[in-house]
mmCIF file of C-alpha atoms and ligand atoms in Angstrom:
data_model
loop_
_atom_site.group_PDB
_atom_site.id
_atom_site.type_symbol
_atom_site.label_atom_id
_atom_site.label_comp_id
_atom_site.label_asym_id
_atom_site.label_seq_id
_atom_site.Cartn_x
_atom_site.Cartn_y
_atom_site.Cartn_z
ATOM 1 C CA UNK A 197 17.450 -26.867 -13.157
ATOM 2 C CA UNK A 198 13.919 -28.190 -12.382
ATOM 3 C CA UNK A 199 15.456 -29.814 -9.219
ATOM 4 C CA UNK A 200 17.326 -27.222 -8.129
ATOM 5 C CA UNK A 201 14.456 -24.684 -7.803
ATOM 6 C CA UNK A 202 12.452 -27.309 -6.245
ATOM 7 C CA UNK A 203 15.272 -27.272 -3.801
ATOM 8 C CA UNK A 204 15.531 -23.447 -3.079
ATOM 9 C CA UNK A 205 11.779 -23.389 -2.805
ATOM 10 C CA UNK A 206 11.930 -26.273 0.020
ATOM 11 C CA UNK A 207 15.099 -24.780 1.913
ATOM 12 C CA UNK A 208 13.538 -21.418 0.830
ATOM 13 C CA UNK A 209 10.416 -22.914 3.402
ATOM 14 C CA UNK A 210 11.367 -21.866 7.699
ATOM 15 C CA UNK A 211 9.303 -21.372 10.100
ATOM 16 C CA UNK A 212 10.161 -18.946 13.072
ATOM 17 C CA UNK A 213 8.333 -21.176 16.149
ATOM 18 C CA UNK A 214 6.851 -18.764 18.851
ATOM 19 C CA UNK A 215 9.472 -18.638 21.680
ATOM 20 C CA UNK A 216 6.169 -17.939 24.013
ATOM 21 C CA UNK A 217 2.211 -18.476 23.619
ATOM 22 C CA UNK A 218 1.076 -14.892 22.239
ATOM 23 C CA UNK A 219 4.149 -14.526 19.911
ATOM 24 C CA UNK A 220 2.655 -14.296 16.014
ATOM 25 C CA UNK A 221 4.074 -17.274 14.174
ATOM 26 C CA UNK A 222 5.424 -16.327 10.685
ATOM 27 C CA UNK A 223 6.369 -18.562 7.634
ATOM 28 C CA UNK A 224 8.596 -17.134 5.612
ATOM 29 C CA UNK A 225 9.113 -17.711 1.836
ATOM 30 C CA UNK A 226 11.693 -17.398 -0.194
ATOM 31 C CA UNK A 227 14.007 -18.385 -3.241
ATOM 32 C CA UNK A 228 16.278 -16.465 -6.200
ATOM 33 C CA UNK A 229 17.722 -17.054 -9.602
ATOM 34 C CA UNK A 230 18.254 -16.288 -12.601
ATOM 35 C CA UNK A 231 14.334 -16.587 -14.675
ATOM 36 C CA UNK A 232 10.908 -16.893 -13.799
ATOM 37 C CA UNK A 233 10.768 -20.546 -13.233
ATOM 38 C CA UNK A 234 13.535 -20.246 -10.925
ATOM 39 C CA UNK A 235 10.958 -18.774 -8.417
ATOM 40 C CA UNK A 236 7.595 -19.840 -9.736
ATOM 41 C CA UNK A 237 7.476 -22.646 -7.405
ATOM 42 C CA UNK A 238 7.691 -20.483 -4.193
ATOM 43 C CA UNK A 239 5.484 -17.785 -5.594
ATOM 44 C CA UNK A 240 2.923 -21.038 -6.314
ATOM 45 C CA UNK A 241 3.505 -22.186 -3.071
ATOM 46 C CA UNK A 242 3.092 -18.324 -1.024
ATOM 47 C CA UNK A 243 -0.096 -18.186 -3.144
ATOM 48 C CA UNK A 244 -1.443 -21.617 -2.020
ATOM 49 C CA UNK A 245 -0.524 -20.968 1.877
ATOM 50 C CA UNK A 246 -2.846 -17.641 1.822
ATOM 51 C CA UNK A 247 -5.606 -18.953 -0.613
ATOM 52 C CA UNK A 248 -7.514 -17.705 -3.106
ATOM 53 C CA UNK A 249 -6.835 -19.547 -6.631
ATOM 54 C CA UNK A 250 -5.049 -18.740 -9.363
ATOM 55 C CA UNK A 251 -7.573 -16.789 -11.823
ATOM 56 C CA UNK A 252 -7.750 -12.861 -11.363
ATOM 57 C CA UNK A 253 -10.770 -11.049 -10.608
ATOM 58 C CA UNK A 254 -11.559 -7.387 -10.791
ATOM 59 C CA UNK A 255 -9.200 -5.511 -9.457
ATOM 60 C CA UNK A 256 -6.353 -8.206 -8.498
ATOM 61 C CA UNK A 257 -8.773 -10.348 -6.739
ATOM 62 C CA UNK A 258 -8.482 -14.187 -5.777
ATOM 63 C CA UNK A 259 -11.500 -15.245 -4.806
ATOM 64 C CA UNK A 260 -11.819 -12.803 -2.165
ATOM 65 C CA UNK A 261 -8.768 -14.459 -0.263
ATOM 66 C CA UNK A 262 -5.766 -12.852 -1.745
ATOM 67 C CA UNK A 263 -5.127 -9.599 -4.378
ATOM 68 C CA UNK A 264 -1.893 -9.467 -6.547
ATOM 69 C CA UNK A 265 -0.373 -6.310 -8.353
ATOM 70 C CA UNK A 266 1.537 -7.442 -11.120
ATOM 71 C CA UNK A 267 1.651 -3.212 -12.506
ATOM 72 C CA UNK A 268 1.524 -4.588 -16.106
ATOM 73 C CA UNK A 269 -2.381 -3.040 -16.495
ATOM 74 C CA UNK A 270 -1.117 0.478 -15.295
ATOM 75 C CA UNK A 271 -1.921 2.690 -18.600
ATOM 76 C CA UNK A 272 0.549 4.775 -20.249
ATOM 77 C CA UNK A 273 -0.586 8.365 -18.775
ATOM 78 C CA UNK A 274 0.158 6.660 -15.273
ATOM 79 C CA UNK A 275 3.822 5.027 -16.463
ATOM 80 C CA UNK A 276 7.621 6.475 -17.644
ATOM 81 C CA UNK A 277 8.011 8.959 -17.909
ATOM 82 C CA UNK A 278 4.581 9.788 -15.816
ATOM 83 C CA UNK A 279 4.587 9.427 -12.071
ATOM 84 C CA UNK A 280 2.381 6.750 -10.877
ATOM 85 C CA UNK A 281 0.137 8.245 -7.850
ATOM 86 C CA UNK A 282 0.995 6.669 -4.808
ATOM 87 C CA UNK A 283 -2.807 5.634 -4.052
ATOM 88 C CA UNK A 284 -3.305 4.249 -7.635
ATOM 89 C CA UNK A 285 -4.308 1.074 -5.877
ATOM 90 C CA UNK A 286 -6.681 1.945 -3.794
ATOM 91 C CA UNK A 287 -8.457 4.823 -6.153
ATOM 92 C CA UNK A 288 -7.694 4.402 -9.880
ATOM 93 C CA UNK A 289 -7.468 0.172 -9.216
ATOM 94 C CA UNK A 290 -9.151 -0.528 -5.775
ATOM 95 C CA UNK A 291 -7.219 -2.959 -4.550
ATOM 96 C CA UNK A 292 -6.671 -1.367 -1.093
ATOM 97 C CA UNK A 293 -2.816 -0.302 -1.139
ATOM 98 C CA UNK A 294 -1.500 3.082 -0.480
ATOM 99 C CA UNK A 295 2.121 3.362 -1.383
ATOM 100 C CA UNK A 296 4.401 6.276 0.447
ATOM 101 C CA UNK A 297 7.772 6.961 0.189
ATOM 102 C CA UNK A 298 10.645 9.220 1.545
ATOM 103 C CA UNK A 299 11.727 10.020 -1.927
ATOM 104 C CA UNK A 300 9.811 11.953 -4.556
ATOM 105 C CA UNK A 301 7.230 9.130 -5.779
ATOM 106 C CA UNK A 302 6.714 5.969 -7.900
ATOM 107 C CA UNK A 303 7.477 4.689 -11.535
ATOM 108 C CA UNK A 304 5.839 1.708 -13.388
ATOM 109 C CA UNK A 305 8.242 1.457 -16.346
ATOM 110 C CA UNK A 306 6.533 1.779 -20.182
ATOM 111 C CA UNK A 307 5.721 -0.873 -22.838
ATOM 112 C CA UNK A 308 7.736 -1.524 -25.247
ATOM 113 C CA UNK A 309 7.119 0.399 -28.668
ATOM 114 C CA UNK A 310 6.594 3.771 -27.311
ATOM 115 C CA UNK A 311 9.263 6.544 -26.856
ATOM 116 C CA UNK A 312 10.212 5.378 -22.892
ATOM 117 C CA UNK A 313 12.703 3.093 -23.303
ATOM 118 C CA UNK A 314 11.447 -0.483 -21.365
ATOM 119 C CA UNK A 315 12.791 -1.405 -17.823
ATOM 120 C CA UNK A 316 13.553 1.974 -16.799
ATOM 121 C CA UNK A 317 16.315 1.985 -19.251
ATOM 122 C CA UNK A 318 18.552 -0.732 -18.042
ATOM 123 C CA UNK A 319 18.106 -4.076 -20.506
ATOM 124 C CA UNK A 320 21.019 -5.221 -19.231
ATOM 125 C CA UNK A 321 20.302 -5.116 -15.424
ATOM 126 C CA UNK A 322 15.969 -5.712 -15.479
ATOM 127 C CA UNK A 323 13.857 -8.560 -16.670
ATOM 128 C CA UNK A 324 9.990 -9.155 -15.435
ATOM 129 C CA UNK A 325 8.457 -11.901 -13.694
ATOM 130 C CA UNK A 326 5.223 -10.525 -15.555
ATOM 131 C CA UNK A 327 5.752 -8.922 -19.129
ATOM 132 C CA UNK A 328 6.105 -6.257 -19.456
ATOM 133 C CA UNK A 329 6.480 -3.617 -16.626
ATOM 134 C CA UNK A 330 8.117 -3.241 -13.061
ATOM 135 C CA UNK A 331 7.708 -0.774 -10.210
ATOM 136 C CA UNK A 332 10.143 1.318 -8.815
ATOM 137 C CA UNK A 333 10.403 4.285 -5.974
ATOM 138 C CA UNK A 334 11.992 7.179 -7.212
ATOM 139 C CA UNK A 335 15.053 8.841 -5.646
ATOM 140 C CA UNK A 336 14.508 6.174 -2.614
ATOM 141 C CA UNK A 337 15.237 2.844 -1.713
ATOM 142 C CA UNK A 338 11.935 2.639 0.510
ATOM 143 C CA UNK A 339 8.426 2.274 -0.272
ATOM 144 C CA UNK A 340 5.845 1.852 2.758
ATOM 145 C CA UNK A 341 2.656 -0.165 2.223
ATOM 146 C CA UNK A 342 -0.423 0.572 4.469
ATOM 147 C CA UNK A 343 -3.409 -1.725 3.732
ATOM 148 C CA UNK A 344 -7.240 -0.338 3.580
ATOM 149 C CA UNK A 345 -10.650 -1.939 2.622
ATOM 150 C CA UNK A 346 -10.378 -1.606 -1.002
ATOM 151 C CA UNK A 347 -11.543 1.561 -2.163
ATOM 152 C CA UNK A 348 -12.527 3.285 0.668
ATOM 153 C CA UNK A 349 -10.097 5.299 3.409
ATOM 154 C CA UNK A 350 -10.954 2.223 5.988
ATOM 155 C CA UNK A 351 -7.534 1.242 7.513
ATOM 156 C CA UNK A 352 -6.936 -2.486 7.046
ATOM 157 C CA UNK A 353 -4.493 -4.915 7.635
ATOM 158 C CA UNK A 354 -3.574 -8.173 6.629
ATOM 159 C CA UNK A 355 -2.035 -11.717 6.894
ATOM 160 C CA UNK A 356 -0.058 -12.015 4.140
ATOM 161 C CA UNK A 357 2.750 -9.889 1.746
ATOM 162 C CA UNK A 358 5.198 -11.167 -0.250
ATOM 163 C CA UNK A 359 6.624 -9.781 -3.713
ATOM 164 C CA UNK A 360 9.627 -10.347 -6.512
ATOM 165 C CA UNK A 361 12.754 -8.344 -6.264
ATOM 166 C CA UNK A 362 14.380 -7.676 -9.624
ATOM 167 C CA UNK A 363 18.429 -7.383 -9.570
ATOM 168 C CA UNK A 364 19.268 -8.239 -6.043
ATOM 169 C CA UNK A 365 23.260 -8.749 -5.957
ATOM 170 C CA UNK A 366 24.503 -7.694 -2.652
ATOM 171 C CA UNK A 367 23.682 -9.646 0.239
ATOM 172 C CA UNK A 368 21.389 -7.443 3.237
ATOM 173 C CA UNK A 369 20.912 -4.411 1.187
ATOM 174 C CA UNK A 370 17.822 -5.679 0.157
ATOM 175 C CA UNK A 371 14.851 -6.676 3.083
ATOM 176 C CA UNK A 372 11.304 -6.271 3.696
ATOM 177 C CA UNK A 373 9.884 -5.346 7.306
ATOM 178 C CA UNK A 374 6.242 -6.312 8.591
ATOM 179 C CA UNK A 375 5.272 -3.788 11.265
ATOM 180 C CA UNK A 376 1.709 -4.900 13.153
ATOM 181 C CA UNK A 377 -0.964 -2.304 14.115
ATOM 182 C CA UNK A 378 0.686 -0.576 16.844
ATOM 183 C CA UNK A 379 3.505 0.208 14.007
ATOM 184 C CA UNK A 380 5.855 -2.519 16.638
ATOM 185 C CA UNK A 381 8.179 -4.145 13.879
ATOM 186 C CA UNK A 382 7.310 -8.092 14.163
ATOM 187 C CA UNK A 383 9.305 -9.574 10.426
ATOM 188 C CA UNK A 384 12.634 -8.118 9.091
ATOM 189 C CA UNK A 385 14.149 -10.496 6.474
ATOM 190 C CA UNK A 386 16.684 -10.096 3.532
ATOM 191 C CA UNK A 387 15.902 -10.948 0.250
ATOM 192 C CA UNK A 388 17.988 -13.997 -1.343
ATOM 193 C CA UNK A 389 21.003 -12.933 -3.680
ATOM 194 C CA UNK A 390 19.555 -13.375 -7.414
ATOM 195 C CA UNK A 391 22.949 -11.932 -9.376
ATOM 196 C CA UNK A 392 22.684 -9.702 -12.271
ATOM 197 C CA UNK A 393 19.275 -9.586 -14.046
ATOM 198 C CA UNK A 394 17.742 -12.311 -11.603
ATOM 199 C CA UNK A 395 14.839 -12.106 -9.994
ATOM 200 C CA UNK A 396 14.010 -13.147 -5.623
ATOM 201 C CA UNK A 397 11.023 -13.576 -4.175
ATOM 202 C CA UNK A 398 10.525 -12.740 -0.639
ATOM 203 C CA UNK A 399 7.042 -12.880 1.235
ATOM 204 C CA UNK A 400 5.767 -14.570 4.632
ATOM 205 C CA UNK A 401 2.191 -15.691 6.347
ATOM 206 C CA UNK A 402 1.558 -14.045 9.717
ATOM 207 C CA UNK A 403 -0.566 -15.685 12.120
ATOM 208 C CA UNK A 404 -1.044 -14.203 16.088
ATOM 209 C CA UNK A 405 -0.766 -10.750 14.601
ATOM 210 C CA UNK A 406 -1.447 -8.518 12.164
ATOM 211 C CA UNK A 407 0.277 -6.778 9.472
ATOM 212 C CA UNK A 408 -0.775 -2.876 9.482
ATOM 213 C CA UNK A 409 2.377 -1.448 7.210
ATOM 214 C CA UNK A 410 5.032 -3.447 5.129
ATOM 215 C CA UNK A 411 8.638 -1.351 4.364
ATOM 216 C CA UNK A 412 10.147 -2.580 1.577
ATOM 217 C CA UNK A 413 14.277 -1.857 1.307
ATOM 218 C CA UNK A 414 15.309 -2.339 -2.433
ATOM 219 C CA UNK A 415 18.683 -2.303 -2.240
ATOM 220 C CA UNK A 416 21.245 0.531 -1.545
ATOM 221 C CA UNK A 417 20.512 2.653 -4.994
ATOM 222 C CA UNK A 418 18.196 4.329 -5.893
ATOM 223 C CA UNK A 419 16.329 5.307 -9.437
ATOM 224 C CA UNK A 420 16.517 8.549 -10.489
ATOM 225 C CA UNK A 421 14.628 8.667 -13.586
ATOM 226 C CA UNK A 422 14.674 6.484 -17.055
ATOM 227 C CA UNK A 423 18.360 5.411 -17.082
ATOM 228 C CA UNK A 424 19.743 6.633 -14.727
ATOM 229 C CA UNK A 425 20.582 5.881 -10.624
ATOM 230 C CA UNK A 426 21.323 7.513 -7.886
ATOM 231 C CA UNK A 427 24.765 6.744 -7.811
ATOM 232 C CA UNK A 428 27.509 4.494 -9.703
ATOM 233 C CA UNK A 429 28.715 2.004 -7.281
ATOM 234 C CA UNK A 430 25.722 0.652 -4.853
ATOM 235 C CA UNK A 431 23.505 -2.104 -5.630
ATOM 236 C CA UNK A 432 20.042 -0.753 -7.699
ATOM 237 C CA UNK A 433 16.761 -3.150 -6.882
ATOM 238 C CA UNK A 434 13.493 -2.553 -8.530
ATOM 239 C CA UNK A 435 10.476 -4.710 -8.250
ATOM 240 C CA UNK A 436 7.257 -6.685 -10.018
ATOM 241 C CA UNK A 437 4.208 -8.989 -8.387
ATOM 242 C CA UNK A 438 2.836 -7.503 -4.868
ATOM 243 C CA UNK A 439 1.159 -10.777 -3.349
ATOM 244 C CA UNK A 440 -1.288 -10.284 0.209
ATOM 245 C CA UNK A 441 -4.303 -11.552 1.398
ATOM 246 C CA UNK A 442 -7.363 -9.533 1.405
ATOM 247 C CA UNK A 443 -7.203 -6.527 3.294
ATOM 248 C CA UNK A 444 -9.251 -7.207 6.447
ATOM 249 C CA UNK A 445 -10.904 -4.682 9.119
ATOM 250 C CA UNK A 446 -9.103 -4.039 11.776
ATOM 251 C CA UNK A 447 -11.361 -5.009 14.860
ATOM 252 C CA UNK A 448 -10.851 -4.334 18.130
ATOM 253 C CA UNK A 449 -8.984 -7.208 20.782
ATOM 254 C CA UNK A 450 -12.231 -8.303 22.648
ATOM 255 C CA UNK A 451 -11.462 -7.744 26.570
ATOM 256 C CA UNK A 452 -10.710 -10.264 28.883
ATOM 257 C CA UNK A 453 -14.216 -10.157 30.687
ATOM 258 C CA UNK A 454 -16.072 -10.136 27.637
ATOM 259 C CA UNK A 455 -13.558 -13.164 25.955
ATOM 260 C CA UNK A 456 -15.076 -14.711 29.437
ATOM 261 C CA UNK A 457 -18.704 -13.799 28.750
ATOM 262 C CA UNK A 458 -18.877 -15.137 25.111
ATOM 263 C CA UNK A 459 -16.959 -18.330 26.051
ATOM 264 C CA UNK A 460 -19.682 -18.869 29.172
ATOM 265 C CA UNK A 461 -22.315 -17.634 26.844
ATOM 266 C CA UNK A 462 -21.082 -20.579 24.037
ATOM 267 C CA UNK A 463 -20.939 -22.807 26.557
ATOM 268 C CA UNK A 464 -24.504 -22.513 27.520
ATOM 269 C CA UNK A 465 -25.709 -22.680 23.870
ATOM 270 C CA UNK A 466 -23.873 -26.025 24.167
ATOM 271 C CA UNK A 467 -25.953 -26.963 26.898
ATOM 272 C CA UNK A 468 -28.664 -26.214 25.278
ATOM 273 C CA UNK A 469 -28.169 -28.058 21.834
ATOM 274 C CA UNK A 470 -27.492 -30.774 24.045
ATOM 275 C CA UNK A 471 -30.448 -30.711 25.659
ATOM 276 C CA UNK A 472 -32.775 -30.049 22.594
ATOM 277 C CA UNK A 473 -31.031 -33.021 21.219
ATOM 278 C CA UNK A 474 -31.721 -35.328 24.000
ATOM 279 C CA UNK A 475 -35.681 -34.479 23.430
ATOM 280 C CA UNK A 476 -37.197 -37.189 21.557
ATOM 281 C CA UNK A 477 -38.200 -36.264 17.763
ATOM 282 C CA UNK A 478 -35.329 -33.168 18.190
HETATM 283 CA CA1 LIG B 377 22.576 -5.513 -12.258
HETATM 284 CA CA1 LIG B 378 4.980 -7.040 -14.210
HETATM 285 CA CA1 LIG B 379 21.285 -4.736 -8.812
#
């Protein structure tokens, strides 16, 4: 079992090479089956590539390098049956996500104990990566994730997503897209085929560009409310652990003449150093 993980998380490893200079190079990440340590070794290995440690911080932090939502701190008032707000996580828990959707909001299902039966009311179909609770849009397969300096209204973007699909059993109904600042699509890739109650994670490093908005596709159902889906046939995908590096500021592309200017302007402090250190006693 142990090897065979290993194995999805190394085939699970591609990189898409940059058919031209400027093209952003992306490393995608990805493996599915049917527990937690079927996957753990390409969610350990996502986490490594974009830094940051393994122990949390305030508010999902790694060391300033990466944030994780795992949803399993949400409180009750802000789980099922309750909506949770779409900018929980960058208001109630600043970790600088908004969350939008064409449907009519978000769920983070309850604890177990309480009235709200766990796992949106499907035992049989759900399981976490993280005990106890998962995230779901409601009435839509989509949820759109726009990145900002935690806490503030700041547009960010970053360098990083990847999270866990729960229930994925129909091949290309289930994908994220990476869309860079100017909102161009740069990523589309389908999540890996877990079967009934598995789990897939799916997440990729972006470097030569910038992620501004991630669309996540989770499957062809949709939830509805606590037990029940949209309809009775298509394939129904909810979701646990976010994982992205640190929403960054966006900055402006320096121009070519001033690219020109600091290079010629490096150059001479070069010189310079040089020079001091050719001075005797420098
Ligand atoms: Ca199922
Ligand atoms: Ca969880
Ligand atoms: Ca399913």
């Amino acid at each position: 079992m142990k090897r065979l993980s290993m194995f999805a998380a190394v085939i699970g490893l591609s990189m898409a090479c940059a058919a031209w200079a400027d093209a952003p190079v992306i490393v995608t990440y990805e493996s599915a089956g049917a527990n937690a340590a079927a996957i753990t070794a390409t969610r350990d290995a996502f986490r490594s590539a974009v830094g940051g440690g393994t122990a949390a911080g305030a508010n999902g932090s790694f060391g300033g390098l990466r944030r994780e939502i795992n949803w399993d701190g949400v409180p009750s008032t802000s789980s099922d049956p309750n909506p949770l707000a779409g900018n929980f996580f960058n208001a109630n828990s600043p970790r600088g996500v908004v969350l939008s959707t064409p449907g009519t909001g978000f769920l983070v299902s309850a604890n177990a104990g309480g009235a709200t039966p766990v796992l949106f009311g499907f035992p049989n179909d759900f399981q976490p990566f993280s005990a106890q609770k998962l995230f779901t849009a409601v009435n839509s397969n989509i949820t759109d994730v726009r990145f900002f300096i935690p806490g503030t209204a700041t547009a960010a973007s970053t360098s990083a997503f990847g999270l866990i699909f729960v229930d994925v059993e129909v091949a290309g109904a289930t994908h994220l897209d990476f869309f860079d600042m100017s909102d161009t699509l740069i990523w589309s890739h389908d999540a890996a085929v877990a079967g009934n109650q598995g789990l897939s994670f799916l997440g990729a490093t972006v470097s030569g560009s910038s992620i501004g908005r991630v669309r996540i596709t989770s499957g062809l159902n949709t939830i509805v409310s606590n037990g029940a889906v949209g309809n009775p046939n298509d394939d129904v995908v909810v979701m646990d652990d976010f994982l992205y590096a640190e929403p960054l500021q966006v900055t402006a592309v320096p121009e070519p003449s001033t690219m020109a200017l600091t290079a010629f302007g490096l150059l001479g402090l070069v010189a310079a150093r040089r020079r001091l250190s050719a001075r005797p006693g420098a």
